[in-house]
Short mmCIF file of C-alpha atoms in Angstrom, two decimals:
data_model
loop_
_atom_site.label_atom_id
_atom_site.label_comp_id
_atom_site.label_asym_id
_atom_site.label_seq_id
_atom_site.Cartn_x
_atom_site.Cartn_y
_atom_site.Cartn_z
CA UNK A 9 -214.39 9.30 157.86
CA UNK A 10 -214.91 7.43 154.63
CA UNK A 11 -212.02 6.51 152.34
CA UNK A 12 -212.69 9.30 149.83
CA UNK A 13 -212.87 12.16 152.33
CA UNK A 14 -209.74 13.99 153.36
CA UNK A 15 -209.00 14.96 156.95
CA UNK A 16 -209.23 18.68 157.84
CA UNK A 17 -205.50 18.69 158.54
CA UNK A 18 -204.87 17.77 154.90
CA UNK A 19 -206.54 21.00 153.74
CA UNK A 20 -204.73 23.04 156.39
CA UNK A 21 -201.39 21.59 155.30
CA UNK A 22 -202.13 22.31 151.64
CA UNK A 23 -203.32 25.86 152.29
CA UNK A 24 -200.35 26.88 154.43
CA UNK A 25 -197.93 25.18 152.02
CA UNK A 26 -199.35 27.03 149.01
CA UNK A 27 -199.15 30.38 150.82
CA UNK A 28 -195.58 29.64 151.88
CA UNK A 29 -194.64 28.59 148.34
CA UNK A 30 -195.96 31.88 146.94
CA UNK A 31 -194.11 33.88 149.60
CA UNK A 32 -190.89 31.97 148.92
CA UNK A 33 -191.15 32.59 145.19
CA UNK A 34 -191.80 36.29 145.78
CA UNK A 35 -189.20 36.84 148.49
CA UNK A 36 -186.44 34.39 147.63
CA UNK A 37 -186.53 33.59 143.93
CA UNK A 38 -187.34 37.17 142.97
CA UNK A 39 -184.40 38.34 145.11
CA UNK A 40 -182.08 36.37 142.82
CA UNK A 41 -183.51 38.18 139.81
CA UNK A 42 -183.64 41.69 141.28
CA UNK A 43 -182.45 41.98 144.88
CA UNK A 44 -182.92 45.74 145.11
CA UNK A 45 -186.52 45.49 143.96
CA UNK A 46 -187.13 42.74 146.54
CA UNK A 47 -185.79 45.18 149.16
CA UNK A 48 -188.11 47.91 147.84
CA UNK A 49 -191.05 45.51 148.21
CA UNK A 50 -190.02 44.76 151.81
CA UNK A 51 -189.18 41.14 151.02
CA UNK A 52 -185.45 41.40 151.76
CA UNK A 53 -183.19 43.55 153.92
CA UNK A 54 -181.07 46.42 152.66
CA UNK A 55 -177.30 46.77 153.08
CA UNK A 56 -178.00 49.60 155.56
CA UNK A 57 -179.93 47.16 157.74
CA UNK A 58 -177.73 44.05 157.64
CA UNK A 59 -174.44 45.06 155.99
CA UNK A 60 -172.77 43.38 153.05
CA UNK A 61 -172.31 40.10 154.91
CA UNK A 62 -176.04 40.06 155.66
CA UNK A 63 -176.77 40.59 151.97
CA UNK A 64 -174.50 37.66 151.10
CA UNK A 65 -176.32 35.55 153.72
CA UNK A 66 -179.72 36.55 152.30
CA UNK A 67 -178.66 35.81 148.73
CA UNK A 68 -177.20 32.45 149.75
CA UNK A 69 -180.48 31.51 151.42
CA UNK A 70 -182.39 32.75 148.36
CA UNK A 71 -180.28 30.51 146.11
CA UNK A 72 -180.62 27.50 148.41
CA UNK A 73 -184.35 28.02 148.72
CA UNK A 74 -184.77 28.41 144.97
CA UNK A 75 -182.70 25.35 144.07
CA UNK A 76 -183.74 22.98 146.89
CA UNK A 77 -186.53 24.09 149.22
CA UNK A 78 -189.01 25.53 146.70
CA UNK A 79 -188.81 22.54 144.31
CA UNK A 80 -189.17 20.11 147.24
CA UNK A 81 -192.19 21.98 148.54
CA UNK A 82 -193.75 22.17 145.06
CA UNK A 83 -193.13 18.48 144.31
CA UNK A 84 -194.36 17.58 147.79
CA UNK A 85 -197.58 19.51 147.25
CA UNK A 86 -198.26 17.87 143.90
CA UNK A 87 -197.37 14.46 145.28
CA UNK A 88 -199.52 14.59 148.42
CA UNK A 89 -202.45 15.87 146.37
CA UNK A 90 -202.00 12.68 144.33
CA UNK A 91 -201.37 10.69 147.54
CA UNK A 92 -198.04 9.31 146.27
CA UNK A 93 -195.13 7.97 148.29
CA UNK A 94 -192.69 10.36 146.60
CA UNK A 95 -194.96 13.30 147.35
CA UNK A 96 -195.17 12.25 150.98
CA UNK A 97 -191.36 12.05 151.20
CA UNK A 98 -190.76 15.37 149.44
CA UNK A 99 -193.30 17.06 151.70
CA UNK A 100 -191.64 15.60 154.80
CA UNK A 101 -188.29 16.94 153.60
CA UNK A 102 -189.67 20.40 152.90
CA UNK A 103 -191.39 20.46 156.28
CA UNK A 104 -188.08 19.64 157.97
CA UNK A 105 -186.53 22.62 156.18
CA UNK A 106 -189.53 24.71 157.27
CA UNK A 107 -188.95 23.76 160.88
CA UNK A 108 -185.21 24.45 160.74
CA UNK A 109 -184.46 27.59 158.73
CA UNK A 110 -186.59 30.05 160.73
CA UNK A 111 -184.72 29.04 163.88
CA UNK A 112 -181.40 29.76 162.15
CA UNK A 113 -182.53 33.14 160.87
CA UNK A 114 -184.16 34.28 164.08
CA UNK A 115 -181.06 33.19 165.99
CA UNK A 116 -178.83 35.11 163.57
CA UNK A 117 -180.92 38.24 164.14
CA UNK A 118 -180.62 37.77 167.90
CA UNK A 119 -176.88 37.05 167.90
CA UNK A 120 -176.15 39.96 165.56
CA UNK A 121 -178.53 42.40 167.25
CA UNK A 122 -175.70 44.86 167.94
CA UNK A 123 -174.34 44.57 164.40
CA UNK A 124 -177.50 44.97 162.33
CA UNK A 125 -180.11 47.71 162.27
CA UNK A 126 -183.35 46.22 160.98
CA UNK A 127 -186.35 48.46 160.64
CA UNK A 128 -188.28 48.29 163.92
CA UNK A 129 -191.33 46.58 162.41
CA UNK A 130 -189.16 43.72 161.12
CA UNK A 131 -188.05 42.76 164.63
CA UNK A 132 -191.68 42.33 165.61
CA UNK A 133 -192.87 40.65 162.40
CA UNK A 134 -189.91 38.23 162.31
CA UNK A 135 -190.43 37.36 165.97
CA UNK A 136 -193.98 36.31 165.12
CA UNK A 137 -193.71 34.96 161.58
CA UNK A 138 -190.55 32.85 161.87
CA UNK A 139 -191.69 30.81 164.89
CA UNK A 140 -195.03 30.24 163.14
CA UNK A 141 -193.21 28.84 160.09
CA UNK A 142 -191.21 26.53 162.36
CA UNK A 143 -194.42 25.47 164.07
CA UNK A 144 -195.96 24.72 160.65
CA UNK A 145 -192.95 22.53 159.84
CA UNK A 146 -193.09 20.59 163.10
CA UNK A 147 -196.88 20.27 162.98
CA UNK A 148 -196.75 19.18 159.34
CA UNK A 149 -194.24 16.44 160.10
CA UNK A 150 -196.36 15.25 163.02
CA UNK A 151 -199.50 15.37 160.87
CA UNK A 152 -197.98 13.38 157.98
CA UNK A 153 -196.65 10.74 160.35
CA UNK A 154 -199.99 10.52 162.17
CA UNK A 155 -201.96 10.26 158.92
CA UNK A 156 -199.53 8.04 156.98
CA UNK A 157 -202.26 5.43 156.42
CA UNK A 158 -204.27 8.08 154.57
CA UNK A 159 -201.34 8.26 152.15
CA UNK A 160 -201.21 4.48 151.82
CA UNK A 161 -198.14 4.02 154.02
#
């Protein structure tokens, strides 16, 4: 590989990160603006599914994601595209969040399985999607550490 070419993993990381960023903006940030509409779009759970405490949990995650996770992911994307140290660090941080939060949410669904009544398709989609997001986070951390010389580190 010559110095100007980028490894395939770089493009994979960028692609998945951009898709995740769009989904986070749609599902999390939009939920802060209009939670009921986010429910109508299937991006959040209704009070009938998760109760009022579940709504509070979802809104708290939406706020945290909007104030911390989304900006870190966005800054990380810009920074690794420019191959900067700060971009590398922001991307590592956002990948750590990506590895962690799906485990928390999937665990909450499991531990509260008798208390919540999600639509049947959500149990299946969350059981597939959330572990894949965690896998992206762990893989992304491994990839950035493995390719740190590409980023000048």
